Amino acid sequence: MDKQDIFVEVGQIEEQMGKAYEELGALKKKIIALLEENKHLMLENQQLRAVLQEKENEYIQRTSKEDVPSIGEGHDNLARLYNEGFHICNVYYGHLRTEGDCLFCLSFLNK
């Protein structure tokens, strides 16, 4: 190998190192962009979790404060009719109960 070949080979290695350096710089820029995006998404996720927690707390407070609907007048009237010996189920409504308790009526009352 003479001096000219060595000089050419060193030049080629220098070009390859320059290309590798450019690729490394581009890769570094992509990493920086990904890190920034990751940070942005982490902040957004944190904010969304805070909003979700707030909404869950509001829902829990609302549901705990809501009174269970009281049994209405209609239900009381049906219970009174049943206790007087009449069917209140959709199968025998209004008929006199002669054989004791009716499972249909009881299931209707217990709803």
Coordinates of C-alpha atoms in Angstrom, one line a residue:
M1 CA 0.0 0.0 0.0
D2 CA 1.4 3.3 -0.9
K3 CA 0.9 6.7 0.6
Q4 CA -1.8 7.7 -1.9
D5 CA -4.0 4.6 -1.0
I6 CA -3.6 5.3 2.7
F7 CA -4.7 8.9 2.1
V8 CA -7.7 7.8 0.1
E9 CA -8.7 5.3 2.8
V10 CA -8.4 7.8 5.6
G11 CA -10.6 10.2 3.5
Q12 CA -13.2 7.5 3.1
I13 CA -13.2 6.7 6.9
E14 CA -13.5 10.5 7.5
E15 CA -16.6 10.6 5.3
Q16 CA -18.1 7.6 7.0
M17 CA -17.5 9.2 10.4
G18 CA -19.1 12.4 9.2
K19 CA -22.2 10.5 8.0
A20 CA -22.3 8.6 11.3
Y21 CA -22.0 11.9 13.2
E22 CA -24.9 13.4 11.2
E23 CA -27.1 10.3 11.9
L24 CA -26.2 10.6 15.5
G25 CA -27.3 14.2 15.5
A26 CA -30.6 13.4 13.8
L27 CA -31.1 10.6 16.3
K28 CA -30.4 12.9 19.2
K29 CA -33.0 15.4 17.9
K30 CA -35.6 12.6 17.7
I31 CA -34.8 11.5 21.3
I32 CA -35.2 15.1 22.5
A33 CA -38.6 15.4 20.6
L34 CA -39.8 12.1 22.1
L35 CA -38.7 13.1 25.6
E36 CA -40.6 16.4 25.3
E37 CA -43.7 14.6 24.0
N38 CA -43.4 12.1 26.9
K39 CA -43.3 14.9 29.4
H40 CA -46.3 16.6 27.8
L41 CA -48.3 13.4 27.8
M42 CA -47.3 12.7 31.5
L43 CA -48.6 16.2 32.5
E44 CA -51.8 15.7 30.5
N45 CA -52.3 12.3 32.0
Q46 CA -51.8 13.7 35.5
Q47 CA -54.4 16.5 34.8
L48 CA -56.9 13.9 33.4
R49 CA -56.4 11.7 36.4
A50 CA -57.1 14.7 38.7
V51 CA -60.3 15.5 36.7
L52 CA -61.4 11.9 36.9
Q53 CA -60.8 11.7 40.6
E54 CA -62.8 14.9 41.1
K55 CA -65.7 13.6 39.0
E56 CA -65.6 10.3 40.9
N57 CA -65.7 12.2 44.2
E58 CA -68.7 14.3 43.0
Y59 CA -70.5 11.2 41.8
I60 CA -69.9 9.5 45.2
Q61 CA -71.1 12.5 47.1
R62 CA -74.2 12.8 44.8
T63 CA -75.2 9.2 45.1
S64 CA -74.6 9.1 48.9
K65 CA -76.7 12.3 49.3
E66 CA -79.6 11.1 47.2
D67 CA -82.3 9.7 49.3
V68 CA -83.7 6.4 48.5
P69 CA -87.0 7.1 47.0
S70 CA -89.6 6.5 49.6
I71 CA -92.3 4.0 49.0
G72 CA -95.2 5.8 47.4
E73 CA -98.9 6.0 48.1
G74 CA -99.6 3.5 45.4
H75 CA -97.4 0.9 46.9
D76 CA -99.1 1.5 50.3
N77 CA -102.5 1.0 48.7
L78 CA -101.4 -2.3 47.1
A79 CA -100.0 -3.5 50.3
R80 CA -103.2 -2.7 52.1
L81 CA -105.2 -4.5 49.4
Y82 CA -103.0 -7.6 49.8
N83 CA -103.3 -7.5 53.5
E84 CA -107.1 -7.4 53.1
G85 CA -106.9 -10.7 51.2
F86 CA -106.9 -9.6 47.5
H87 CA -104.4 -10.5 44.8
I88 CA -102.3 -7.6 43.5
C89 CA -100.3 -9.5 41.0
N90 CA -100.9 -9.3 37.2
V91 CA -102.1 -12.9 37.1
Y92 CA -105.1 -12.8 39.6
Y93 CA -105.4 -9.0 40.2
G94 CA -108.5 -8.2 42.3
H95 CA -109.5 -11.8 43.0
L96 CA -109.8 -12.9 46.6
R97 CA -106.9 -14.9 48.0
T98 CA -108.2 -18.2 49.4
E99 CA -105.1 -20.3 49.6
G100 CA -102.8 -18.1 51.7
D101 CA -99.9 -16.1 50.3
C102 CA -99.4 -15.7 46.6
L103 CA -95.7 -15.8 45.4
F104 CA -96.5 -13.4 42.5
C105 CA -98.0 -10.8 44.8
L106 CA -95.1 -11.1 47.3
S107 CA -92.5 -10.7 44.6
F108 CA -94.4 -7.7 43.3
L109 CA -94.5 -6.2 46.8
N110 CA -90.8 -6.8 47.4
K111 CA -89.6 -5.0 44.3

